[in-house]
Every structure is written in C-alpha cells, then in structure tokens.
mmCIF file of C-alpha atoms in Angstrom:
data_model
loop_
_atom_site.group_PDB
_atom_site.id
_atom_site.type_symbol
_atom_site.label_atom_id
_atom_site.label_comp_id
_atom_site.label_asym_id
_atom_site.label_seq_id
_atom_site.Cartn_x
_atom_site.Cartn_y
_atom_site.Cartn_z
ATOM 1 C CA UNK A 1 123.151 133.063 42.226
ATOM 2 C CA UNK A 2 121.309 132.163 45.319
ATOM 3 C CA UNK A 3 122.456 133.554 48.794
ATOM 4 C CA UNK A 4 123.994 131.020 51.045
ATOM 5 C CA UNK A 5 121.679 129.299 53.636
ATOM 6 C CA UNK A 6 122.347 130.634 57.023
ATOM 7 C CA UNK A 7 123.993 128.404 59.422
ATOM 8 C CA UNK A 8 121.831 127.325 62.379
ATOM 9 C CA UNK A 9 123.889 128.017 66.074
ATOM 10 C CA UNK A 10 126.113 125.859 67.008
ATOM 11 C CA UNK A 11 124.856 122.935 69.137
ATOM 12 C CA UNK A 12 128.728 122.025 69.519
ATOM 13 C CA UNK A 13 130.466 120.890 72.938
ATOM 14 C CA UNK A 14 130.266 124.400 74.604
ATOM 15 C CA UNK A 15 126.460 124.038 75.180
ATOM 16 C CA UNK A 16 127.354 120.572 76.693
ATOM 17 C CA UNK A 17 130.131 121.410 78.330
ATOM 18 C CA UNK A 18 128.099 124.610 80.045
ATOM 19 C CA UNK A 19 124.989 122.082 81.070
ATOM 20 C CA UNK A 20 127.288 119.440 82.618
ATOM 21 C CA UNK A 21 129.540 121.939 84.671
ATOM 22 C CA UNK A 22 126.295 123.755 85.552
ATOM 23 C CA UNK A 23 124.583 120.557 86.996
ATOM 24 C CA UNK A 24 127.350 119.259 88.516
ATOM 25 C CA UNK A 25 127.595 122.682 90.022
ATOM 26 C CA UNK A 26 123.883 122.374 91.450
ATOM 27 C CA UNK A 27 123.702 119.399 92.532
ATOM 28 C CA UNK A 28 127.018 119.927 94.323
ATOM 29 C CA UNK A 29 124.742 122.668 95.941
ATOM 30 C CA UNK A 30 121.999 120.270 96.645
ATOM 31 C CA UNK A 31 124.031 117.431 97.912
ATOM 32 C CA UNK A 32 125.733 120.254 100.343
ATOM 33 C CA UNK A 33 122.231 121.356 101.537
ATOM 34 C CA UNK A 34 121.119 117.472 102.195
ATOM 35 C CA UNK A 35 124.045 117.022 104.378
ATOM 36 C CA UNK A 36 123.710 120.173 106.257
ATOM 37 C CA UNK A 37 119.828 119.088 106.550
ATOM 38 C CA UNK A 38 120.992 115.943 108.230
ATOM 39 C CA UNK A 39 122.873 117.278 110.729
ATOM 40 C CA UNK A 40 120.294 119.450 112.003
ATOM 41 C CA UNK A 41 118.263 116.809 112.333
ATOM 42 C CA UNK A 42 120.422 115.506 114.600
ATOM 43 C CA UNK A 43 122.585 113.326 113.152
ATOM 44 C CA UNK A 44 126.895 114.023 114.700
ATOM 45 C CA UNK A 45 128.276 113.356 112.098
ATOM 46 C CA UNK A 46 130.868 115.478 109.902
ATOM 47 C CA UNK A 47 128.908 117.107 107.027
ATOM 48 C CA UNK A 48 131.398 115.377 104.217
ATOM 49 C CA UNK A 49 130.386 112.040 105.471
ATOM 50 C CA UNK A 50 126.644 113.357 105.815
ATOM 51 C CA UNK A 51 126.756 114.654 101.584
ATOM 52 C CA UNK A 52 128.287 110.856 100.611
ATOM 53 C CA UNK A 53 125.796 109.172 102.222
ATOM 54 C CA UNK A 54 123.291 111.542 100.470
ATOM 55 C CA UNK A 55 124.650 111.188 97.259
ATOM 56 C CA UNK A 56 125.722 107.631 97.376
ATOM 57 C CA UNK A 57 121.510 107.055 98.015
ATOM 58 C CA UNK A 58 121.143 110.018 95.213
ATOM 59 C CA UNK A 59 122.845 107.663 92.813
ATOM 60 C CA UNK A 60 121.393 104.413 94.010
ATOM 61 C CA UNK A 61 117.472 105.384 93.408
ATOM 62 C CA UNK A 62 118.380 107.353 90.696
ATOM 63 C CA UNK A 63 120.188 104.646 88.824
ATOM 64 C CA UNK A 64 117.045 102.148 90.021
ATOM 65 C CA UNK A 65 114.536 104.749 88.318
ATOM 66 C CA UNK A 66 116.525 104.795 84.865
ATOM 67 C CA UNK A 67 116.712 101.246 85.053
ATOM 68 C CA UNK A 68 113.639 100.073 86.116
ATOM 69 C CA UNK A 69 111.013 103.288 85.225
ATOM 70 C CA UNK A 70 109.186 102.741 81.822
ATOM 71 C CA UNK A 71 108.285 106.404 82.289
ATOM 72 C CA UNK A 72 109.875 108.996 83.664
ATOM 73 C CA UNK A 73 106.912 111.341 84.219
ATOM 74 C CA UNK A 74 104.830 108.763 85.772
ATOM 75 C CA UNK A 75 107.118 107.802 88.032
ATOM 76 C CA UNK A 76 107.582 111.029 88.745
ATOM 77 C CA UNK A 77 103.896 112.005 89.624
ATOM 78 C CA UNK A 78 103.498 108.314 91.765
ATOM 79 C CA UNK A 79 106.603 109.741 93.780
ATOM 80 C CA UNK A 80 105.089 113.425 94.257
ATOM 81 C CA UNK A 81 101.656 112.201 95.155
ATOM 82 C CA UNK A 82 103.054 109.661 97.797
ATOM 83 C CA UNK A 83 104.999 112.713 98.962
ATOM 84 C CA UNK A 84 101.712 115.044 99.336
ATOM 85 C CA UNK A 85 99.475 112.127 101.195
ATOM 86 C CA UNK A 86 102.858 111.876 103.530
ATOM 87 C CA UNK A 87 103.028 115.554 104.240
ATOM 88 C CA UNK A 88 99.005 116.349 104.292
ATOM 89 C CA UNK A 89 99.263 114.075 107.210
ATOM 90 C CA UNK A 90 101.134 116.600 108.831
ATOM 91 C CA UNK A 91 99.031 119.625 108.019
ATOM 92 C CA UNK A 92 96.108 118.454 109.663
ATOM 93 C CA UNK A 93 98.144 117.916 113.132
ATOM 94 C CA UNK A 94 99.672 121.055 112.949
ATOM 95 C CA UNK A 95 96.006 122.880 111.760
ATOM 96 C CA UNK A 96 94.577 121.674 114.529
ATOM 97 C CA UNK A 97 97.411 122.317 116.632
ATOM 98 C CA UNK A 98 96.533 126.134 115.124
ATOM 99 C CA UNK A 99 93.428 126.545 115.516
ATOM 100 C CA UNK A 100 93.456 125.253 119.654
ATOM 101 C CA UNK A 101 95.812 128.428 119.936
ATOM 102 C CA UNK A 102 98.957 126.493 120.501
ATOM 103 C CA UNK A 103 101.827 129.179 120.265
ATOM 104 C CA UNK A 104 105.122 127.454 119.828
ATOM 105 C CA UNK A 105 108.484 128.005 121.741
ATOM 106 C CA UNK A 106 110.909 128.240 119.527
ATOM 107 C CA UNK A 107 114.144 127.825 121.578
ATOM 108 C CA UNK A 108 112.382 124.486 122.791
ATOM 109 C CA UNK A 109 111.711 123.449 118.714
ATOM 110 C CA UNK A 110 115.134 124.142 118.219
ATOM 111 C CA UNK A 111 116.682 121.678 121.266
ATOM 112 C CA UNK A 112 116.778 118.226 120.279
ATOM 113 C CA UNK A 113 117.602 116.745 123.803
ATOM 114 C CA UNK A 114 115.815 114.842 126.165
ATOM 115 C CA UNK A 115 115.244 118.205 128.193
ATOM 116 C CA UNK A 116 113.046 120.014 125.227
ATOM 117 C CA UNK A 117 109.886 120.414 126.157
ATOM 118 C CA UNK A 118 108.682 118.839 123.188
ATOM 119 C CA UNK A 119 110.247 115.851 123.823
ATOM 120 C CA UNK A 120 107.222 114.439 125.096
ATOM 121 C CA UNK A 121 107.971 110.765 124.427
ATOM 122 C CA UNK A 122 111.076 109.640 123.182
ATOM 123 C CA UNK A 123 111.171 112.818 121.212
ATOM 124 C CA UNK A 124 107.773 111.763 119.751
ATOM 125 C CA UNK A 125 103.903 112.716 120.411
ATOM 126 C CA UNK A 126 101.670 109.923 120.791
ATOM 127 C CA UNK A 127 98.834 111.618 119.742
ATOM 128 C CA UNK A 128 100.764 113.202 116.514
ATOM 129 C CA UNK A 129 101.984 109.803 115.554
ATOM 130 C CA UNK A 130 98.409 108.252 116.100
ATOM 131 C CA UNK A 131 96.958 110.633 113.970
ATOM 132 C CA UNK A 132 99.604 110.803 111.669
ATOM 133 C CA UNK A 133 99.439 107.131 111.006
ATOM 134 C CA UNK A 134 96.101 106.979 110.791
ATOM 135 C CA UNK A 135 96.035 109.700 107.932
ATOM 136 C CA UNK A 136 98.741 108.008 106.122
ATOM 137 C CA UNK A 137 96.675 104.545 106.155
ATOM 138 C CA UNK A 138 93.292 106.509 104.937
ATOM 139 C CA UNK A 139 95.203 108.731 102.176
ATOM 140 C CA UNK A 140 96.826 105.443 101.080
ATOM 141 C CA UNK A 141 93.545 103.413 100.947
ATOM 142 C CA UNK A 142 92.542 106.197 98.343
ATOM 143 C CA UNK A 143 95.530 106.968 95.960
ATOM 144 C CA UNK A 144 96.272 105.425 92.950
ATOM 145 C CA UNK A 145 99.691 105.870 91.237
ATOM 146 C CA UNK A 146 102.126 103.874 89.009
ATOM 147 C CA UNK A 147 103.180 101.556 91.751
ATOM 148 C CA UNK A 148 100.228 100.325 93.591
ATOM 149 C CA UNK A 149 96.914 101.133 93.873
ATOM 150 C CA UNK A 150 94.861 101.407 97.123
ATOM 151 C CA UNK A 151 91.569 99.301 97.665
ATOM 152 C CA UNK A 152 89.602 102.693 96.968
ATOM 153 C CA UNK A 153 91.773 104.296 94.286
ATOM 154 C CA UNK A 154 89.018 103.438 92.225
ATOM 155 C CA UNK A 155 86.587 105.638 93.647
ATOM 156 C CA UNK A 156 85.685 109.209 92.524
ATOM 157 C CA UNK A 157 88.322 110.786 95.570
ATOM 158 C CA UNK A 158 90.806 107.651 94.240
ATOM 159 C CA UNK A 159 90.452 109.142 91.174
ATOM 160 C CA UNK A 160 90.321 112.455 90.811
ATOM 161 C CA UNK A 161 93.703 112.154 93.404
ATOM 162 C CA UNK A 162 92.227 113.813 96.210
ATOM 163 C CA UNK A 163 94.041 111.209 98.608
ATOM 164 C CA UNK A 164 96.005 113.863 99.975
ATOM 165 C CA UNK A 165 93.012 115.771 101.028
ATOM 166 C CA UNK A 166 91.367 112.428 102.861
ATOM 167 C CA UNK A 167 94.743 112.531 104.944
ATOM 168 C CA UNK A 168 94.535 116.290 105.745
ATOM 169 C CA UNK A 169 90.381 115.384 107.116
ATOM 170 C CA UNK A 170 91.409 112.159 109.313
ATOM 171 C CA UNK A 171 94.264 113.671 110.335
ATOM 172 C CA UNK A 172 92.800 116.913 111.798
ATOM 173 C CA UNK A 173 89.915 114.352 112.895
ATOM 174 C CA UNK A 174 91.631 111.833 115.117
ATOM 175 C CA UNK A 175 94.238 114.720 116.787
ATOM 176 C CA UNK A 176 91.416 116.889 117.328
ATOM 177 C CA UNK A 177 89.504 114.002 119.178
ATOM 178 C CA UNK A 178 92.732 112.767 121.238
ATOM 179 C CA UNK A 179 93.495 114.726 124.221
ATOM 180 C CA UNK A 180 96.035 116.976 123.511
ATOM 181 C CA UNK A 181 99.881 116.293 124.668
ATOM 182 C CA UNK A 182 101.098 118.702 127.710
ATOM 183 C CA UNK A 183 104.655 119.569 127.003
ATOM 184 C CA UNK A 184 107.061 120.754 128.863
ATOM 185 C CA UNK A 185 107.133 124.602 127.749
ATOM 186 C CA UNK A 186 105.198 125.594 130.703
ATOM 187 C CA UNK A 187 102.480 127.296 128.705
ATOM 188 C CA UNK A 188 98.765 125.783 129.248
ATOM 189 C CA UNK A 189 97.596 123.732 126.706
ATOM 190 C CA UNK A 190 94.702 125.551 124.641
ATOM 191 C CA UNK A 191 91.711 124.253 124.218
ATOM 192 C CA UNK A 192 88.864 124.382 121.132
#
C-alpha cells in the first residue's frame, strides 16, 4: 500500500487575512507619516485632514496606474527615474553649496517664517531655483522612460539613463557660476 501524499500548507484565508491586516496596518503607518510630513512643511492644518488628503491622492494615482499602466514595472522605473533627475537637481546645489564651506544654521532651517534667514525671497533662492530649473530641463532633454522621451534620450547618456547625472553637472554648473545668495544668518558667505 502506498503512503499517503503529504499535504502541501495551507494557502487558506489566514495567510490572506494576515497580508491584508498587515498592509492595511502599514500603510496606515505611511499615510500617518505623509500627513505629519505635510505639516512640517508648513501646511496648519489638523493632521487627520492632512492623512485624507494624502490618501484620497494615494487612491486616485493608484487607481489611474492599475487602470491605465500596461506594466507595472515599467511604470514603475519611468516614475523612479523622473524622481532621481528631480532630486539630482538638488544635489548639485547643495554640493556646491558644500564645497564653498557653507555651514548651515539649523534653528534658521527649521523656521519657516518670513524672519528665517533663509527666507531669502519669498522663502525661495533665486539662484537655487535657476539652477534647479535649469538641471531639471537638461536631465529631462536626456531621459527616456515609458511616458515620454526627451529629444536626446536617444543618445548614449539617454540611454544608458545617466539623465540624472547630466542634472547633478548643470546643476552644480549654473549655481556655482551665479553669485551666491547672502542670507540672513549673519555668517559670511564662503567663497570657492
């Protein structure tokens, strides 16, 4: 008589139920974290109102991207890359910003009212903005992802996905070449 086959583990509705209740769990977490994040931006308003607004959005691109994305992945990757050319942007300024000696205040980082001393304009540097934009245009011209592709995505940096790294070089390039913003800290601005 042959022995009995042995049965495989259960893939019943306690595996389910534990994934569901443990997403739900951290994205409750997440969702928390985004509304707290908005509210140190700046943003007075109570933190329940601050985690529907995040969530509501949460839901609306995420229900988009299952409707719309043919691939998940892909989409994926397009969104991280456009995130990295974004953010390179901002390395640059702030390497630059490094290597001139700049020492940061941190109390004044931390005040978000017309009397920081890096409020410079309108809460904004001209000279970060200009160089940030600038970056964002180049990094653009060379990355090629699932949505669009920019008029030099085609070349070997456009397609090996170095994008990002164009955006770091113009970046760094164009602050570094703008005179640099005096803020209101009271420390002298470093130079090169």
């Amino acid at each position: 008589m042959p022995l009995p086959r042995p049965r495989p583990p259960s893939r019943g509705p306690g595996r389910t139920w534990t994934a569901v209740i443990g997403m739900v769990l951290v994205d409750a977490m997440s969702m928390y974290s985004a509304g707290f994040t908005a509210q140190t931006l700046g943003f007075a308003v109570p933190r329940a109102w601050a985690v529907g607004v995040n969530a509501t959005i949460s839901l609306l691109l995420g229900g988009t991207l299952m409707m719309v994305a043919t691939s998940f992945v892909d989409t994926f990757l397009s969104f991280l890359t456009l995130l990295g050319v974004t953010f390179s942007a901002w390395t640059g300024v702030f390497g630059v910003d490094l290597l001139r000696g700049r020492v940061y205040d941190s109390a004044a980082l931390m005040d978000t009212t017309p009397r920081s001393g890096y409020w410079y304009s309108g809460g904004y540097s001209r000279q970060a903005m200009a160089a940030w934009g600038a970056a964002l245009v180049a990094g653009l011209l060379f990355t090629d992802v699932e949505w669009f592709t920019g008029p030099l995505g085609a070349s070997w940096t456009g397609r090996h996905g170095l994008g990002w790294a164009v955006t770091i070089l113009v970046a760094a390039g164009v602050y570094a070449v703008l005179p640099r913003p005096a803020d209101g800290t009271g420390g002298t601005p470093a130079r090169l």
